[in-house]
CSV table of C-alpha atoms in Angstrom, one decimal:
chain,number,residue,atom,x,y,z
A,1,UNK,CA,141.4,193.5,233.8
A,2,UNK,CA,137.5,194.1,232.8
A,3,UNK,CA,135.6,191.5,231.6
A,4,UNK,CA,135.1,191.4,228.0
A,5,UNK,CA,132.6,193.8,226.6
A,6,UNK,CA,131.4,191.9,223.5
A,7,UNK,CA,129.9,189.2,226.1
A,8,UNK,CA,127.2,191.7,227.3
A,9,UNK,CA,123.5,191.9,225.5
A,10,UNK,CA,122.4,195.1,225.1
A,11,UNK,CA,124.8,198.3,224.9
A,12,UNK,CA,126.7,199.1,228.2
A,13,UNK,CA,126.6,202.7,229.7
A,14,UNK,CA,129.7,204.4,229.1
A,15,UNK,CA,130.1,204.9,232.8
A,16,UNK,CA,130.3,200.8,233.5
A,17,UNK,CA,133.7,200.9,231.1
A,18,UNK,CA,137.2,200.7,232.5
A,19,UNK,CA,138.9,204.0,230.8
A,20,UNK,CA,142.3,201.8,231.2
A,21,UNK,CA,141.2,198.4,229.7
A,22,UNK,CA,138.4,200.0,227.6
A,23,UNK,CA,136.1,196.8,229.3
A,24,UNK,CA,133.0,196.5,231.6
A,25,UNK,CA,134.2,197.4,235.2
A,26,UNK,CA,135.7,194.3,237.2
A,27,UNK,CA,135.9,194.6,241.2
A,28,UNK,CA,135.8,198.2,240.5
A,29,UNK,CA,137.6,201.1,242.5
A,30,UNK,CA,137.2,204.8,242.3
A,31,UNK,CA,138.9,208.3,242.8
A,32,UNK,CA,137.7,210.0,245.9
A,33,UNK,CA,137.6,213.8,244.1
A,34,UNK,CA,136.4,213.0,240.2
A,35,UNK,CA,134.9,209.9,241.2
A,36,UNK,CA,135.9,207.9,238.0
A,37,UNK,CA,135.9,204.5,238.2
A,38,UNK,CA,138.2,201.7,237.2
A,39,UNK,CA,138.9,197.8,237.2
A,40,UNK,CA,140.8,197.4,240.9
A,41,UNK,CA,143.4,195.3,238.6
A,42,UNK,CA,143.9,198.2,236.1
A,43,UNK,CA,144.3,201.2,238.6
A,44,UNK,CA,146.2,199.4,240.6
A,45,UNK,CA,148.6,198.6,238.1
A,46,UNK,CA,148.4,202.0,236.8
A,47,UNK,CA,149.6,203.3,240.1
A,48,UNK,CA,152.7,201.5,240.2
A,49,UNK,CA,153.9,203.9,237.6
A,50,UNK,CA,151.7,206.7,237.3
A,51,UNK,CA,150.8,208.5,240.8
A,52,UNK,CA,147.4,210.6,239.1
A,53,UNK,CA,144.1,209.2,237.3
A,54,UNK,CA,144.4,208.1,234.0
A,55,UNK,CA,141.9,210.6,232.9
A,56,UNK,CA,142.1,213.7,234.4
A,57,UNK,CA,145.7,213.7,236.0
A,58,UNK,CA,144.3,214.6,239.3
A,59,UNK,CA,147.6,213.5,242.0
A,60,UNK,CA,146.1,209.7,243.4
A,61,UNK,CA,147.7,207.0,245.2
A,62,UNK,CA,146.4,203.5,245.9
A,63,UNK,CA,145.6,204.4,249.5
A,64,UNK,CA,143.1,206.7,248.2
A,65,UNK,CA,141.3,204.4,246.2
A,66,UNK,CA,137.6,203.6,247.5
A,67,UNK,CA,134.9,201.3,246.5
A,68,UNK,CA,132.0,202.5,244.2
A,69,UNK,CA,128.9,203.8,245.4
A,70,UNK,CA,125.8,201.4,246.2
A,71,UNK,CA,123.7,202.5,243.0
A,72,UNK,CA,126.6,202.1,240.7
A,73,UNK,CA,127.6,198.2,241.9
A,74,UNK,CA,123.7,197.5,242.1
A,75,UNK,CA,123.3,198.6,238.1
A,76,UNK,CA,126.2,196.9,237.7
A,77,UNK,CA,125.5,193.6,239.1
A,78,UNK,CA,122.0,193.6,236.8
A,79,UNK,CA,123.7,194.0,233.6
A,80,UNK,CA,123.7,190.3,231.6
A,81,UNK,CA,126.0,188.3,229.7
A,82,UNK,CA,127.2,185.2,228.0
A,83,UNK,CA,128.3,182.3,230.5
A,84,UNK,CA,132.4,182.1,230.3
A,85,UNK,CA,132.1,178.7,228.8
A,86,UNK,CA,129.8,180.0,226.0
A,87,UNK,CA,132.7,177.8,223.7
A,88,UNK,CA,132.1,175.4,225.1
A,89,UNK,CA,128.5,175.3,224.6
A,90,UNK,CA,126.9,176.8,227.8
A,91,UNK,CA,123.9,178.8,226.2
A,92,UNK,CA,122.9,180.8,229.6
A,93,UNK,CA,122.8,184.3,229.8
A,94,UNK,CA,123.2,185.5,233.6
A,95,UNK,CA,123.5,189.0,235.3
A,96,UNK,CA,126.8,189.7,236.4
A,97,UNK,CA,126.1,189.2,240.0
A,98,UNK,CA,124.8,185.4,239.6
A,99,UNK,CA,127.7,185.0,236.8
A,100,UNK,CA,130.0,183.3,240.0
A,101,UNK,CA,127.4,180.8,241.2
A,102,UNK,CA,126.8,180.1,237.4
A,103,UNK,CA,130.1,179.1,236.5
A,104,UNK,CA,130.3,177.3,240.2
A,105,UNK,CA,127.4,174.9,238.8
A,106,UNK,CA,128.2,175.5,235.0
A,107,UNK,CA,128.1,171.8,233.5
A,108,UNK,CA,130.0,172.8,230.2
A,109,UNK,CA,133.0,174.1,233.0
A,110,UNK,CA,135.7,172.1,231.9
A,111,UNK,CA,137.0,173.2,235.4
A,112,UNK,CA,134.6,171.4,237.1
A,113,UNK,CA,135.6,168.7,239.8
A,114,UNK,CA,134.4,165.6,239.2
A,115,UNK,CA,135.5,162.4,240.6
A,116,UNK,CA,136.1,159.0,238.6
A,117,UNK,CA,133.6,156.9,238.0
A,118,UNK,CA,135.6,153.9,237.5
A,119,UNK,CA,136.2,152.9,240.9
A,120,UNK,CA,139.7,154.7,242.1
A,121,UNK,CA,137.2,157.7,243.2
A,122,UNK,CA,140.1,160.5,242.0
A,123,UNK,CA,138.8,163.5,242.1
A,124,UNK,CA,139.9,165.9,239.3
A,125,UNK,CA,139.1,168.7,236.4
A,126,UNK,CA,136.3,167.5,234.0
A,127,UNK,CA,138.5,168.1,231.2
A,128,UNK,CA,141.3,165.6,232.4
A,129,UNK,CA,138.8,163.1,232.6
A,130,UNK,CA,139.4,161.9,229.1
A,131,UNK,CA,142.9,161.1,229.4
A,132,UNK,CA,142.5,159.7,233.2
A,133,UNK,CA,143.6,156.1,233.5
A,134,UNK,CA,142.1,154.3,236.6
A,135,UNK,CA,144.7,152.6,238.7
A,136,UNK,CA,141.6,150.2,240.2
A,137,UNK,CA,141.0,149.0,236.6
A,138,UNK,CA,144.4,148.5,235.5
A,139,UNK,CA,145.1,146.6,238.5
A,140,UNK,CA,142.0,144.2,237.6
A,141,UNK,CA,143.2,143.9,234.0
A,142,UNK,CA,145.8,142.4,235.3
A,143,UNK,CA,144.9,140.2,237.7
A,144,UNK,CA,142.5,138.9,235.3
A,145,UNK,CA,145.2,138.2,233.8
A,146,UNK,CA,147.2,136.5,236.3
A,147,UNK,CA,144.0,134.4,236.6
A,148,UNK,CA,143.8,133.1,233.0
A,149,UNK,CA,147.4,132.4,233.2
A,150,UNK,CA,146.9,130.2,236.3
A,151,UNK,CA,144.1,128.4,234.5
A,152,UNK,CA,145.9,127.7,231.6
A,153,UNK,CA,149.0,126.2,233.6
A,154,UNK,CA,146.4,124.0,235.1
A,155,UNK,CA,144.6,122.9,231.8
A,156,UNK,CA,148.0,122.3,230.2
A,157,UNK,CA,149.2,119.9,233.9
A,158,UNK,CA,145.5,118.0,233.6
A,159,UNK,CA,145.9,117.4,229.6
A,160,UNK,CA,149.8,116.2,230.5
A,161,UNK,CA,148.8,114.2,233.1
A,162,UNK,CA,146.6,112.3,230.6
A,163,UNK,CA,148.7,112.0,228.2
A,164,UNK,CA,151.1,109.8,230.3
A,165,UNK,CA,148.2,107.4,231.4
A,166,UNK,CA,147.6,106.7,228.0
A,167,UNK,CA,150.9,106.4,227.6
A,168,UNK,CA,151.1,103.8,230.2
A,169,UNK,CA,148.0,102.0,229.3
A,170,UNK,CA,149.6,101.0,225.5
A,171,UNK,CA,152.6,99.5,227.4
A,172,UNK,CA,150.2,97.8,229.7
A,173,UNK,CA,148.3,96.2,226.4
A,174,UNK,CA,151.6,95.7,224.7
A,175,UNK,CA,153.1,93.8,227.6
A,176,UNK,CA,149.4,91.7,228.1
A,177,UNK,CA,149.3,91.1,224.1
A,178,UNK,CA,153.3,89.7,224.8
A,179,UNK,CA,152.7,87.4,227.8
A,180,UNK,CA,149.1,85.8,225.6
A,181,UNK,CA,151.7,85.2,222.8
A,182,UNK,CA,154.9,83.8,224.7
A,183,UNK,CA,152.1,81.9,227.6
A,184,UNK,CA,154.0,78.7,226.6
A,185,UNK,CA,157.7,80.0,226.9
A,186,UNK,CA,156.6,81.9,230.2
A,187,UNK,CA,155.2,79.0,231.6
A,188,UNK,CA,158.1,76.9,231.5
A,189,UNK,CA,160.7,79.4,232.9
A,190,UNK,CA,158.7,80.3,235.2
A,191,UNK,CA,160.4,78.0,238.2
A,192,UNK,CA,163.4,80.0,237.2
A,193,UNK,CA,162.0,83.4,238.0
A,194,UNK,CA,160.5,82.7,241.2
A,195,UNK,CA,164.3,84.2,242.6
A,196,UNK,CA,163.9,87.0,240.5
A,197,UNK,CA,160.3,87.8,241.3
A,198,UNK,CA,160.5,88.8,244.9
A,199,UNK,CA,163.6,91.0,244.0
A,200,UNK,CA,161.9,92.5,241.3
A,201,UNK,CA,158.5,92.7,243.5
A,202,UNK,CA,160.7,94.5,246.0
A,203,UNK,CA,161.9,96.9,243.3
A,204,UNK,CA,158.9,97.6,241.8
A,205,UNK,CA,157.1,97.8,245.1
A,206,UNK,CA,160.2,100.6,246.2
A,207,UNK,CA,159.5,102.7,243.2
A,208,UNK,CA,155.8,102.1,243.6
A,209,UNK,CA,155.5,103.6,246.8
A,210,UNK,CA,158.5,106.2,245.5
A,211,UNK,CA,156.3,107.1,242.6
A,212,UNK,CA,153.4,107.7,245.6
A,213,UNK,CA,155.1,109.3,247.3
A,214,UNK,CA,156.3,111.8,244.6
A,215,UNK,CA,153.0,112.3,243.4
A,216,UNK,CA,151.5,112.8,246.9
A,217,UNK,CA,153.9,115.4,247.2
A,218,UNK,CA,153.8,117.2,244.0
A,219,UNK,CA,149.4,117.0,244.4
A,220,UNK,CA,150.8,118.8,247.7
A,221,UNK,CA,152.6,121.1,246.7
A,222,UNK,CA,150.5,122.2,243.5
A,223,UNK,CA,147.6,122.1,246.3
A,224,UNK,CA,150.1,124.7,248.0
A,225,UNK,CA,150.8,126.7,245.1
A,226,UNK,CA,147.3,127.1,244.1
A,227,UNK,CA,146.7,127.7,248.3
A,228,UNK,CA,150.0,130.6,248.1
A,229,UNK,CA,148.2,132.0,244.8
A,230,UNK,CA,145.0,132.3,245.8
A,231,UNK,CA,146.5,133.9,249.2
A,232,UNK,CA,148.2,136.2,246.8
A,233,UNK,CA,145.7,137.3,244.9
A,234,UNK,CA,143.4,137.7,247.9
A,235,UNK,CA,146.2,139.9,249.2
A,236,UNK,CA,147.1,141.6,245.8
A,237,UNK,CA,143.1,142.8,246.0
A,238,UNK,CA,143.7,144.0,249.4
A,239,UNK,CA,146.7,146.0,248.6
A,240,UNK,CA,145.0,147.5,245.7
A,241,UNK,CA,142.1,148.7,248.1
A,242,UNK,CA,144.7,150.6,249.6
A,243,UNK,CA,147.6,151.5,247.8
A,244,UNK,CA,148.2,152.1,244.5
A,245,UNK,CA,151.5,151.0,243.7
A,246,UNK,CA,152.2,148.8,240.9
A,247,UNK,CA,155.4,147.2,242.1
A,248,UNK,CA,153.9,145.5,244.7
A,249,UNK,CA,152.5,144.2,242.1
A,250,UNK,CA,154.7,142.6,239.8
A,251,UNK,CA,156.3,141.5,242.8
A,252,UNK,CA,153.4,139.5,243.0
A,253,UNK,CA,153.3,138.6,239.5
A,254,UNK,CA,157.2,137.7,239.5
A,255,UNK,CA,156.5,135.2,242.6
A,256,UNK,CA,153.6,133.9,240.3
A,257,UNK,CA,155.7,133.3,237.6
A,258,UNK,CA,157.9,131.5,239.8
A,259,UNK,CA,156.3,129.0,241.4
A,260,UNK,CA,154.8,128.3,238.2
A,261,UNK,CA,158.4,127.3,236.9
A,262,UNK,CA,158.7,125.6,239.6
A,263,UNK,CA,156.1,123.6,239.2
A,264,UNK,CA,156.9,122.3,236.1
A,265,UNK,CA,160.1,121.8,236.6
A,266,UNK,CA,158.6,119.2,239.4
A,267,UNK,CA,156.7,117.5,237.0
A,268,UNK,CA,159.0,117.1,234.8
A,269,UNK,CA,161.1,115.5,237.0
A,270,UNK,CA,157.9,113.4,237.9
A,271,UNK,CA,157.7,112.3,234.1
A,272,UNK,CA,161.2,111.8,233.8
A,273,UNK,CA,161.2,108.9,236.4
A,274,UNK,CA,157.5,107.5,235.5
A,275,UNK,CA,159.2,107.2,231.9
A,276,UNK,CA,162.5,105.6,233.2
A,277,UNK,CA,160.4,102.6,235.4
A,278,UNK,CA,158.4,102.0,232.2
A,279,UNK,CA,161.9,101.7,230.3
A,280,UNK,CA,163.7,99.3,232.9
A,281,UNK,CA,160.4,97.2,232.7
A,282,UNK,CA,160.8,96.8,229.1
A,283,UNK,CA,164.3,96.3,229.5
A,284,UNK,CA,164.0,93.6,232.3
A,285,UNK,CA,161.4,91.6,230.0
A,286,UNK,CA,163.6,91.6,226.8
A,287,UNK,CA,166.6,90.9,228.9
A,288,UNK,CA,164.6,87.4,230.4
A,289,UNK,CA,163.2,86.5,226.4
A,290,UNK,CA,166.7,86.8,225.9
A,291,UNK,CA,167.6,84.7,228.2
A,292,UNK,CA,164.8,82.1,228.1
């Protein structure tokens, strides 16, 4: 097929025109006897069917097809035109033999590789760079994400954690306000608790060093949660250096997610019993008013 007549400034010599397509002469070819000239894609598929050219039905086969002469491809090659992405806004006007190297450096080619710019380095057409979503910056997004989620868990723990000691310091003014008020009664039973004293000292000093110990171990283990997701997400940015591939990554996120449960589930378990020794101290001092 030619290329498109209307694209060329100035008129065009009849004898640059494809007889077949009725368009300016593209890779052209011509008959060794009459010497017209046609588009290689035209004759050829002329031929296919027809075995004589299209003008003056002289007998011609493919194999006699021959290129143009020198003059002819040299007037050829000076006529100008319109870039191919005139639509798209190019305004040059090249001859026909620069037109390749144009469009090769064309900036309004929508063709045009380019790579992305937002840090996967995809290369691709200029035109699908619109709808081109960056794996790298997903992957950030989300473990941005992640990260904001981790911070809030530990907000939320800190502010729970407080909340208990003040908690604990009420019953620790409510039980001081108690002893100033009963002083008297406490000081004359007191003989009579010495026998509970060291049991209850041993009880208290049991689920003292339990409560420790608990604590020491859930401060260990958040320490080794916070150690495994900071590991993770070290690792997570190494795999998405790498790879691509987002179900490594809610793997990741799903192990997360876990530990995070986990977590909680340990402190509540750690509030459950800090609340229950509060509760049998209570009990144990109403039980010896009662008593006394």
């Amino acid at each position: 097929m030619g290329i498109n007549i209307d694209r060329f400034i100035g008129d065009v010599d009849s004898n640059f025109i494809c007889s077949i397509c009725n368009d300016v002469l593209e890779d052209p070819l011509q008959a060794p006897i009459c010497e017209h000239a046609f588009c290689k894609i035209c004759i050829s598929q002329w031929l296919d069917t027809n075995h004589s050219c299209p003008l003056d039905r002289e007998q011609l086969i493919i194999g006699d097809l021959r290129p143009v002469s020198r003059i002819l491809r040299s007037l050829l090659a000076r006529l100008t035109l319109t870039c191919n992405n005139l639509i798209h806004g190019c305004p040059a006007i090249v001859a026909l033999e620069e037109l390749k190297t144009h469009l090769l450096e064309c900036s309004f080619n929508p063709k045009r590789l380019v790579s992305c710019n937002s840090g996967c380095g995809i290369t691709m057409c200029f035109d699908e760079l619109a709808n081109h979503i960056c794996v790298q910056t997903e992957n950030e997004n989300k473990m941005s994400k992640m990260e904001s989620k981790l911070a809030d868990f530990r907000l939320e723990t800190e502010d729970q954690i407080a909340e208990i000691l003040g908690i604990n310091n009420n019953l620790v003014e409510k039980l001081e306000r108690f002893e100033k008020a009963n002083e008297d009664k406490i000081l004359l039973i007191e003989s009579k608790l010495e026998f509970l004293d060291e049991e209850m000292a041993t009880r208290l000093l049991y689920m003292k060093n339990s409560l420790h110990l608990e604590s020491a171990t859930l401060k260990q283990r958040l320490a080794e949660a916070e150690r495994r997701a900071a590991e993770e997400l070290k690792c997570l940015r190494e795999e998405i250096s790498r790879v691509t591939q987002e179900n490594r990554q809610v793997e990741a996120e799903r192990r997360a997610a876990e530990e995070i449960k986990w977590l909680r589930e340990q402190i509540y378990m750690t509030y459950a019993r800090l609340i229950i020794f509060v509760l049998l101290g209570l009990w144990f001092g109403y039980i010896v008013a009662k008593l006394y």
